[in-house]
């Protein structure tokens, strides 16, 4: 019997894994919020001045009196039919996320391109400098210190400082908020630049360190020595032998980071710059103990992470024949 | 490799020495917070001085102006780094807040290490169903957006507290954020350690120990654990750096240390609300936080270079200073050693 196509097996395995992860995450999220004693959603839905009878009515109307697993199934059904309503603001969560997505997409796409370029440039320069003379090594150290500061930077501190000095003091950029691209392209750009810079600083340092280490590792590989011994020019060895292989970890890292930021992972940056994106919605919903939006957003993030990691695995396999799809 | 020799070499790395000195200085300064408060600032971390005036370079100044703007740094004993909107001394709160931040981070780091080592040893040694179960559990924590998981747990537990069986943590306890951060970071360390345990299990010296009739527990603790120590030493400062950032992030979002207790994260959060008028409220805790995290990260990198030069622990849990941490999905296991995948 002929074995199934490896690509097909890979795709099916990933699909099954994704469903399991989404299921587990949704159960975990539901349970975390189920254990709050003071978190009875009926109390919040009924409002501050509700009578016990009104609270009871709300409890029955929303099904909070039913067993946990029934409530869980009901919520999952509502999520997948797009009818899920948040407890505190009582708006359609899926529609709300749809409204928040443009800001988050703007943040993710712009910032991910910037941090990739900056990270790769810093990493390559650092690796090249590290193998030269004294002065060059000192410059590499300096780049390393810059990268380390970026890695260690708390997102909200950086955002606050950018807003204060470039917004309040110099009036170069607006003080946070989001303007849709379709309404006002220039306003969109000026509102996005600071958040982009902020996220880029946070990520580029880490990328440059990973890439620098990866390049230096690859330079020690025997196939690089072989290529050099064959008389291939150092520049070509660097580009088509060293860099091509060193970029592999960066590719998968980038895919995952992209997915996480797109899924609302930049809670702090979005909150500081008041972008009103998915991440800020997630942060606000957790503070309100509002389960439905958190369920949807965590599942969205997990979904994106699994999809993007599958894509990066495929890219890796295409770039490096040693990588086999499992 | 001989770990003692490695430690000596670490002490010869100038940047590791500087980072270690900075971190130690911060810790000592925070420990001396009561001394500073009593003898220099003459106030406590929660004492308010809203309606008072102080004399700065010969002039009388209100601690908090009638419009609600607190004074900035005076660079003298009282209100060295200025006051906050409630007229509290920022320098005093910075040191007391540092105690809370560092205490949480330290407890979380120790907790992460203990749990991760336990998971790695048990899963790696026993294998089979136990291994699968523990791995799936790690995968689950790993694929959950870390900050969101932390915030969700922090917000729910801050209201209710948690009953751990042997002890009960009430809402507002510092140990709550420590517990949350400690648990959330376990997979990042448990995965590589488990891979290393599996690799060590097949080595001759483990076989030899087995032939001698040593029990599984003794082999795990006596033979395998010492061989994990260099990885643990690399991970410890890294976890500390991330735990400090995570505490600040949680507190910033209201899911960590609960006001009025100070921590660097809550202080920055309070300062952000008063933003254009009192940037010192953000700068003081922010720069302190940054200094502590940079030192811990530099130490981690130096330790890695010295102890574990080829380790692929480089794909470590710190990306983008906390805003999020790379959630690596379950499918690809962490590479066990320096071999290419």
XYZ file of C-alpha atoms in Angstrom:
667
model
C 0.000 0.000 0.000
C 1.280 3.436 -0.837
C 1.971 5.681 2.121
C -0.078 8.840 2.310
C 1.558 11.988 1.010
C 3.763 13.411 3.801
C 2.274 16.870 3.275
C -1.213 15.480 3.791
C -0.253 13.625 6.964
C 1.402 16.784 8.241
C -1.660 18.918 7.510
C -4.051 16.449 9.157
C -1.866 16.129 12.257
C -1.658 19.893 12.622
C -5.391 20.281 12.159
C -6.117 17.723 14.889
C -3.568 19.361 17.194
C -5.173 22.734 16.589
C -8.646 21.544 17.462
C -7.338 19.944 20.660
C -5.435 23.086 21.674
C -8.446 25.307 21.027
C -10.677 22.967 23.019
C -8.271 22.823 25.955
C -7.749 26.575 25.986
C -11.464 27.305 25.891
C -12.104 24.890 28.772
C -9.233 26.351 30.796
C -10.428 29.924 30.252
C -13.983 28.999 31.142
C -12.870 27.245 34.320
C -10.566 30.076 35.444
C -13.476 32.470 35.431
C -15.885 29.917 36.826
C -13.959 29.754 40.108
C -14.493 33.421 40.987
C -16.916 33.532 43.915
C -17.660 37.239 43.502
C -17.672 36.924 39.745
C -21.302 35.893 39.353
C -22.102 37.381 35.943
C -25.791 37.643 36.817
C -24.967 40.298 39.429
C -23.209 42.419 36.842
C -25.776 41.874 34.122
C -28.650 42.833 36.386
C -27.007 46.113 37.354
C -26.197 47.775 40.641
C -29.691 48.350 41.969
C -31.307 45.073 40.953
C -33.722 43.307 43.258
C -33.053 39.652 44.124
C -35.951 38.701 41.838
C -34.362 40.562 38.902
C -31.037 38.833 39.523
C -32.828 35.511 39.598
C -34.571 36.307 36.325
C -31.280 37.240 34.675
C -29.732 34.021 35.970
C -32.471 31.962 34.383
C -32.639 34.019 31.200
C -28.869 33.682 30.566
C -28.717 30.084 31.775
C -26.347 30.653 34.719
C -28.420 28.248 36.811
C -27.539 25.320 34.570
C -24.654 22.877 35.048
C -21.208 24.194 34.060
C -20.827 21.915 31.073
C -24.181 23.053 29.660
C -23.099 26.669 30.076
C -19.811 25.850 28.377
C -21.515 24.184 25.418
C -23.951 27.076 25.105
C -21.115 29.567 25.002
C -19.172 27.573 22.417
C -22.285 27.352 20.275
C -22.756 31.108 20.509
C -19.105 31.734 19.672
C -19.174 29.603 16.564
C -22.470 31.020 15.362
C -21.152 34.547 15.979
C -23.953 35.368 18.427
C -21.910 35.663 21.596
C -22.797 38.678 23.776
C -20.433 40.206 26.364
C -21.665 40.223 29.956
C -20.870 43.786 30.970
C -21.443 45.904 27.877
C -23.823 43.434 26.259
C -22.510 43.936 22.755
C -21.843 41.273 20.161
C -18.269 40.169 20.849
C -17.500 38.976 17.333
C -18.724 42.264 15.859
C -16.727 44.221 18.458
C -13.562 42.301 17.594
C -14.261 42.965 13.931
C -14.355 46.681 14.730
C -11.136 46.454 16.735
C -9.238 44.401 14.162
C -8.212 47.218 11.754
C -6.180 48.933 14.484
C -4.517 45.668 15.502
C -3.830 44.680 11.893
C -2.285 48.107 11.254
C -0.078 47.685 14.313
C 0.940 44.115 13.452
C 1.700 44.538 9.765
C 3.666 47.776 10.115
C 5.565 46.795 13.230
C 6.386 43.246 12.115
C 8.029 44.497 8.907
C 9.997 47.112 10.836
C 11.173 44.770 13.585
C 12.180 42.104 11.063
C 14.256 44.577 9.033
C 15.807 46.168 12.108
C 16.483 42.843 13.814
C 18.087 41.226 10.754
C 20.200 44.321 10.015
C 21.427 44.588 13.614
C 22.100 40.852 13.823
C 24.068 40.653 10.569
C 26.123 43.744 11.361
C 26.827 42.435 14.862
C 27.960 39.025 13.597
C 30.213 40.589 10.950
C 31.754 42.965 13.490
C 32.268 40.202 16.049
C 34.877 38.524 13.846
C 36.902 41.634 13.039
C 39.451 43.671 14.997
C 39.346 45.430 18.343
C 37.357 48.483 17.320
C 34.809 46.399 15.442
C 34.330 44.127 18.437
C 33.738 47.151 20.637
C 31.074 48.297 18.171
C 29.511 44.828 18.337
C 29.441 45.121 22.139
C 27.695 48.473 21.831
C 25.071 46.976 19.493
C 24.657 44.163 22.000
C 24.022 46.663 24.778
C 21.407 48.444 22.656
C 19.725 45.125 21.866
C 19.785 44.144 25.537
C 18.094 47.388 26.527
C 15.360 46.747 23.960
C 14.870 43.180 25.194
C 14.623 44.362 28.801
C 12.330 47.314 28.121
C 8.879 47.226 29.727
C 6.384 47.949 26.936
C 4.424 50.547 28.877
C 7.542 52.456 29.984
C 8.723 52.833 26.402
C 5.235 53.857 25.266
C 4.893 56.402 28.061
C 8.286 57.937 27.301
C 7.625 58.152 23.548
C 4.229 59.729 24.178
C 5.643 62.191 26.683
C 8.690 63.417 24.798
C 7.500 63.202 21.191
C 3.819 63.869 21.902
C 3.391 66.187 24.888
C 6.741 67.995 24.684
C 7.589 68.279 21.012
C 4.063 67.894 19.564
C 5.496 65.762 16.734
C 2.984 62.952 17.121
C -0.615 62.740 18.382
C -1.251 61.537 21.932
C -2.513 58.072 21.148
C -5.771 56.890 19.630
C -6.488 55.317 16.256
C -7.635 56.851 12.954
C -8.863 54.438 10.251
C -6.706 54.267 7.143
C -9.743 54.669 4.888
C -10.842 57.912 6.580
C -7.564 59.768 6.828
C -4.377 58.079 5.548
C -2.056 60.779 6.917
C -3.734 60.736 10.324
C -3.535 56.945 10.318
C 0.206 57.099 9.670
C 0.957 59.704 12.345
C -1.069 57.748 14.894
C 0.642 54.454 14.042
C 4.292 55.575 13.983
C 4.869 55.651 17.755
C 3.205 52.259 18.396
C 5.241 50.789 15.523
C 8.483 52.176 16.935
C 7.550 50.915 20.389
C 6.861 47.338 19.300
C 9.905 47.358 17.007
C 12.219 48.310 19.867
C 10.760 45.510 21.978
C 11.274 42.805 19.344
C 14.254 43.880 17.190
C 16.784 43.490 19.999
C 15.769 39.886 20.610
C 15.834 39.068 16.896
C 19.269 40.580 16.458
C 20.669 38.504 19.333
C 19.152 35.271 18.011
C 20.355 35.961 14.463
C 23.853 37.013 15.548
C 24.296 33.827 17.570
C 22.843 31.763 14.741
C 25.221 33.292 12.160
C 28.248 32.740 14.375
C 27.165 29.118 14.940
C 26.632 28.512 11.235
C 30.054 29.975 10.363
C 31.582 27.128 12.341
C 29.758 24.447 10.327
C 31.818 22.181 8.089
C 29.820 22.981 4.942
C 30.822 26.627 5.273
C 34.479 25.637 5.448
C 33.927 23.375 2.422
C 32.329 26.183 0.453
C 35.209 28.448 1.278
C 37.767 25.773 0.381
C 36.082 25.398 -3.003
C 37.035 29.005 -3.674
C 33.593 30.568 -3.461
C 33.870 34.279 -2.689
C 33.398 35.212 0.991
C 30.425 37.388 0.117
C 28.634 34.553 -1.632
C 29.420 32.137 1.176
C 27.972 34.657 3.602
C 24.770 35.243 1.666
C 23.877 31.876 0.205
C 25.434 29.515 2.771
C 25.553 31.244 6.113
C 22.678 33.703 6.021
C 20.240 31.357 4.345
C 20.637 28.815 7.128
C 20.926 31.318 9.951
C 17.619 32.906 9.054
C 15.716 29.688 9.827
C 15.109 30.367 13.534
C 14.169 33.961 12.659
C 11.505 32.764 10.232
C 9.696 30.678 12.815
C 10.105 33.320 15.505
C 8.663 35.953 13.207
C 5.668 33.832 12.301
C 4.788 33.217 15.937
C 5.307 36.823 17.004
C 3.212 38.034 14.086
C 0.402 35.689 15.077
C 0.537 36.666 18.723
C 0.460 40.423 18.099
C -2.309 39.972 15.540
C -4.299 37.930 18.056
C -4.232 40.826 20.529
C -0.966 39.871 22.238
C 0.250 43.475 22.425
C -2.069 44.229 25.356
C 0.270 46.734 26.942
C 1.276 48.660 23.814
C -2.311 48.895 22.612
C -3.441 50.072 26.037
C -0.707 52.685 26.424
C -1.374 54.165 22.979
C -5.136 53.723 23.341
C -5.321 52.054 19.922
C -8.671 50.449 20.758
C -7.502 47.216 19.177
C -8.103 43.581 20.076
C -5.370 43.610 22.733
C -6.849 46.585 24.545
C -10.273 44.948 24.363
C -8.770 41.847 25.962
C -7.116 43.870 28.728
C -10.311 45.785 29.479
C -12.446 42.652 29.416
C -10.208 40.870 31.910
C -10.402 43.839 34.225
C -14.211 43.691 33.989
C -14.164 39.898 34.530
C -16.087 39.626 31.269
C -15.711 36.011 30.119
C -17.069 35.924 26.536
C -14.587 38.391 24.949
C -11.665 36.710 26.731
C -12.781 33.285 25.485
C -13.012 34.529 21.918
C -9.720 36.444 21.966
C -7.644 33.658 23.544
C -9.050 31.204 21.022
C -8.351 33.653 18.198
C -4.733 34.022 19.350
C -4.237 30.289 19.742
C -5.776 29.708 16.309
C -3.482 32.277 14.661
C -0.414 30.919 16.441
C -1.105 27.371 15.269
C -1.817 28.488 11.694
C 1.271 30.689 11.471
C 3.494 28.031 13.035
C 2.269 25.559 10.427
C 3.096 28.064 7.691
C 6.561 28.742 9.098
C 7.221 24.999 9.318
C 6.387 24.731 5.635
C 8.685 27.662 4.834
C 11.443 26.073 6.900
C 11.065 22.777 5.093
C 11.280 24.607 1.783
C 14.420 26.485 2.855
C 16.203 23.586 4.505
C 15.920 20.040 3.152
C 17.160 18.682 6.497
C 13.944 19.818 8.159
C 11.357 17.112 7.834
C 7.687 17.730 8.376
C 6.319 15.792 11.291
C 32.114 21.007 32.707
C 33.281 21.996 36.137
C 30.736 24.472 37.420
C 33.061 25.982 39.994
C 35.603 26.807 37.297
C 32.777 28.277 35.279
C 31.735 30.483 38.177
C 35.281 31.762 38.481
C 35.342 32.534 34.778
C 32.016 34.324 35.150
C 33.633 36.554 37.763
C 36.288 37.483 35.216
C 33.712 38.757 32.719
C 33.621 42.517 33.292
C 30.039 43.041 32.115
C 28.829 40.152 34.262
C 30.562 41.726 37.241
C 29.003 45.112 36.600
C 25.545 43.596 36.095
C 25.904 41.581 39.277
C 27.016 44.673 41.180
C 24.067 46.745 39.908
C 21.570 44.046 40.800
C 23.106 43.587 44.248
C 23.061 47.352 44.828
C 19.369 47.526 43.904
C 18.534 44.628 46.207
C 20.474 46.135 49.118
C 18.926 49.571 48.573
C 15.436 48.045 48.617
C 16.219 46.017 51.731
C 17.327 49.225 53.435
C 14.010 50.919 52.597
C 12.902 51.239 56.265
C 16.239 52.842 57.179
C 15.954 55.339 54.344
C 12.336 56.083 55.188
C 13.046 56.678 58.882
C 16.403 58.442 58.793
C 16.503 60.309 55.466
C 12.974 60.910 54.232
C 11.277 60.919 57.647
C 8.064 59.413 56.281
C 6.530 56.056 55.449
C 5.564 54.491 52.123
C 1.850 55.109 52.640
C 2.052 58.415 54.556
C 0.355 61.240 52.653
C 1.471 64.860 52.824
C -1.062 66.425 50.450
C -1.729 69.599 52.402
C 1.808 70.148 53.643
C 4.479 72.510 52.400
C 8.213 71.930 52.396
C 11.167 74.260 52.017
C 13.151 73.726 48.829
C 16.245 75.918 48.359
C 14.875 78.593 50.679
C 11.364 78.698 49.191
C 8.163 77.255 50.577
C 6.552 74.843 48.125
C 3.341 72.864 48.380
C 3.861 69.111 48.143
C 0.789 68.841 45.910
C -0.376 72.006 44.161
C -4.052 73.052 44.404
C -4.536 71.770 40.842
C -3.351 68.340 41.941
C 0.166 68.439 40.466
C 2.747 66.875 42.815
C 6.236 68.376 43.160
C 9.051 66.868 41.138
C 12.448 65.784 42.441
C 13.870 68.066 45.139
C 17.209 66.202 45.201
C 17.277 66.631 48.971
C 16.445 64.220 51.796
C 12.717 64.837 51.832
C 10.967 64.038 48.539
C 14.277 63.221 46.849
C 12.449 62.023 43.734
C 9.328 64.130 44.242
C 5.857 63.242 45.460
C 2.874 61.483 43.907
C -0.700 62.756 43.659
C -1.407 61.697 47.240
C 1.654 63.537 48.529
C 3.597 60.350 49.195
C 7.406 60.332 48.918
C 8.291 58.687 45.586
C 11.803 57.654 46.643
C 10.446 55.862 49.724
C 7.756 54.137 47.701
C 10.327 53.238 45.048
C 12.389 51.299 47.577
C 9.382 49.673 49.283
C 7.909 48.943 45.859
C 11.192 47.383 44.820
C 10.970 45.064 47.806
C 7.570 43.879 46.620
C 8.607 43.605 42.959
C 11.826 41.762 43.741
C 10.207 39.530 46.352
C 7.527 38.475 43.885
C 10.080 37.933 41.124
C 12.414 35.938 43.367
C 9.649 33.692 44.719
C 8.276 33.201 41.204
C 11.731 32.279 39.882
C 12.359 29.732 42.627
C 8.876 28.301 42.162
C 9.365 28.018 38.390
C 12.701 26.267 38.826
C 11.400 23.792 41.410
C 8.302 22.946 39.374
C 10.194 22.778 36.075
C 12.892 20.513 37.492
C 10.263 18.259 39.042
C 8.297 18.053 35.800
C 11.441 17.501 33.724
C 12.812 14.756 35.973
C 9.525 12.924 36.372
C 8.512 13.187 32.721
C 11.971 12.483 31.367
C 12.734 9.626 33.732
C 9.414 7.805 33.770
C 8.497 8.396 30.132
C 5.367 6.754 28.779
C 1.935 7.930 29.826
C 3.203 10.210 32.619
C 5.529 11.914 30.161
C 2.750 12.403 27.599
C 0.392 13.792 30.203
C 2.927 16.272 31.593
C 3.986 17.306 28.090
C 0.403 18.004 27.049
C -0.058 20.057 30.219
C 3.076 22.070 29.393
C 1.851 22.512 25.809
C -1.427 23.849 27.095
C 0.185 26.484 29.319
C 2.618 27.277 26.527
C 0.041 27.852 23.828
C -2.038 30.128 26.056
C -1.098 33.774 25.519
C 1.124 34.278 28.579
C 0.210 37.803 29.562
C -3.487 37.130 29.010
C -3.291 34.001 31.159
C -1.487 35.978 33.843
C -4.011 38.794 33.750
C -6.967 36.411 33.779
C -5.599 34.518 36.777
C -4.490 37.711 38.494
C -7.837 39.449 38.186
C -9.885 36.464 39.300
C -7.624 35.541 42.196
C -7.159 39.141 43.367
C -10.867 39.127 44.157
C -11.186 35.746 45.761
C -7.771 34.506 46.839
C -6.942 30.833 46.485
C -7.000 27.829 48.766
C -3.911 25.717 48.128
C -4.827 23.058 50.663
C -1.837 23.564 52.958
C -2.249 27.317 53.022
C -4.685 29.949 51.868
C -3.625 33.018 49.916
C -6.011 35.883 50.436
C -6.782 38.395 47.696
C -4.140 41.129 47.689
C -1.395 38.829 48.970
C 1.976 39.326 47.283
C 2.272 35.570 46.913
C -0.633 35.524 44.445
C 1.222 37.244 41.589
C 4.332 35.252 42.528
C 2.375 32.008 42.249
C 0.832 33.011 38.930
C 4.120 34.138 37.367
C 5.916 31.068 38.680
C 3.393 28.672 37.122
C 3.101 30.531 33.833
C 6.834 30.279 33.092
C 7.280 26.592 33.991
C 7.048 25.218 30.429
C 9.836 27.455 29.114
C 12.282 25.751 31.412
C 10.674 22.332 31.781
C 10.843 21.515 28.065
C 14.594 21.852 27.508
C 15.322 20.233 30.881
C 13.109 17.271 30.036
C 14.904 16.816 26.711
C 18.220 16.873 28.548
C 16.953 14.347 31.124
C 15.946 11.955 28.357
C 19.353 12.333 26.791
C 21.131 11.748 30.111
C 18.982 8.693 30.851
C 20.717 6.854 28.023
C 24.244 7.634 29.196
C 26.660 5.060 30.621
C 26.920 6.569 34.084
C 23.168 6.236 34.556
C 23.376 2.620 33.436
C 26.198 2.078 35.884
C 24.152 3.580 38.718
C 21.262 1.320 37.773
C 23.513 -1.746 37.747
C 24.586 -0.850 41.259
C 20.966 -1.141 42.276
C 20.300 2.526 43.030
C 16.633 3.482 43.164
C 15.073 5.670 40.491
C 14.666 8.565 42.913
C 18.327 8.422 43.891
C 19.477 8.320 40.284
C 17.224 11.260 39.432
C 18.424 13.379 42.346
C 22.000 12.149 42.618
C 23.034 11.520 39.020
C 20.773 13.473 36.679
C 19.957 16.600 38.684
C 23.635 17.664 39.087
C 23.967 17.478 35.314
C 21.035 19.840 34.885
C 22.615 22.421 37.173
C 24.372 24.445 34.485
C 21.145 24.784 32.502
C 19.366 25.826 35.681
C 22.034 28.444 36.385
C 21.533 29.897 32.914
C 17.775 29.937 33.284
C 17.609 31.441 36.767
C 18.589 35.049 35.917
C 16.551 34.835 32.720
C 13.464 33.803 34.655
C 14.161 36.552 37.183
C 14.283 39.179 34.433
C 11.038 37.939 32.933
C 9.354 37.656 36.307
C 10.202 41.277 37.141
C 8.757 42.374 33.795
C 5.710 40.167 34.209
C 4.986 41.544 37.686
C 5.204 45.064 36.308
C 2.918 44.181 33.396
C 0.345 42.481 35.623
C 0.393 45.332 38.131
C 0.159 47.876 35.309
C -3.046 46.173 34.147
C -4.371 45.959 37.712
C -3.891 42.204 38.023
C -0.774 42.110 40.180
C 0.091 43.991 43.353
C -3.035 45.690 44.664
C -2.921 49.385 45.670
C -2.121 51.005 48.029
C 0.773 48.513 48.277
C 3.566 49.859 46.076
C 5.411 47.969 43.361
C 7.292 49.267 40.355
C 4.435 48.238 38.074
C 1.676 49.879 40.134
C 3.794 53.032 40.497
C 4.243 53.327 36.727
C 0.540 52.672 36.286
C -0.357 55.457 38.738
C 2.198 57.755 37.093
C 0.763 57.109 33.642
C -2.578 58.532 34.744
C -0.905 61.837 35.712
C 1.240 61.728 32.645
C 1.940 65.127 31.144
C 2.221 66.831 34.536
C 4.472 64.489 36.479
C 6.792 62.425 34.308
C 9.001 61.703 37.328
C 6.290 59.329 38.541
C 6.950 57.182 35.456
C 10.690 57.745 35.150
C 11.718 56.832 38.704
C 10.163 53.342 38.865
C 10.635 52.828 35.115
C 14.388 53.345 35.089
C 14.808 51.302 38.278
C 12.853 48.460 36.683
C 14.876 48.719 33.487
C 18.179 48.666 35.397
C 17.159 45.536 37.308
C 15.953 43.696 34.205
C 18.965 44.645 32.070
C 21.315 43.441 34.830
C 19.511 40.123 35.131
C 19.508 39.633 31.352
C 23.220 40.488 31.053
C 23.959 37.998 33.835
C 21.939 35.358 32.017
C 23.799 35.925 28.780
C 27.193 35.851 30.478
C 26.247 32.694 32.362
C 25.148 31.095 29.117
C 28.393 31.986 27.351
C 30.451 30.558 30.178
C 28.445 27.492 31.190
C 26.701 26.359 28.103
C 28.421 27.739 25.028
C 26.659 25.515 22.551
C 23.297 25.395 24.219
C 20.317 26.095 22.080
C 18.668 27.622 25.103
C 19.026 30.776 23.079
C 15.478 30.553 21.882
C 14.668 31.527 25.417
C 11.518 32.945 26.892
C 12.419 36.587 26.599
C 11.197 38.429 23.572
C 10.069 41.958 23.361
C 10.363 42.806 27.007
C 7.212 41.067 28.092
C 4.607 42.635 25.838
C 4.186 39.099 24.913
C 6.387 36.075 25.127
C 6.728 33.766 22.130
C 4.067 31.129 22.443
C 5.639 28.219 20.681
C 2.919 25.776 19.692
C 2.920 22.173 20.791
C 4.072 20.498 17.625
C 7.878 20.883 17.424
C 9.674 19.689 20.567
C 12.594 21.792 21.752
C 15.859 20.549 20.245
C 17.593 18.495 22.884
C 21.122 19.619 22.198
C 23.213 21.470 19.674
C 22.247 19.145 16.841
C 20.483 20.705 13.859
C 16.879 19.630 13.596
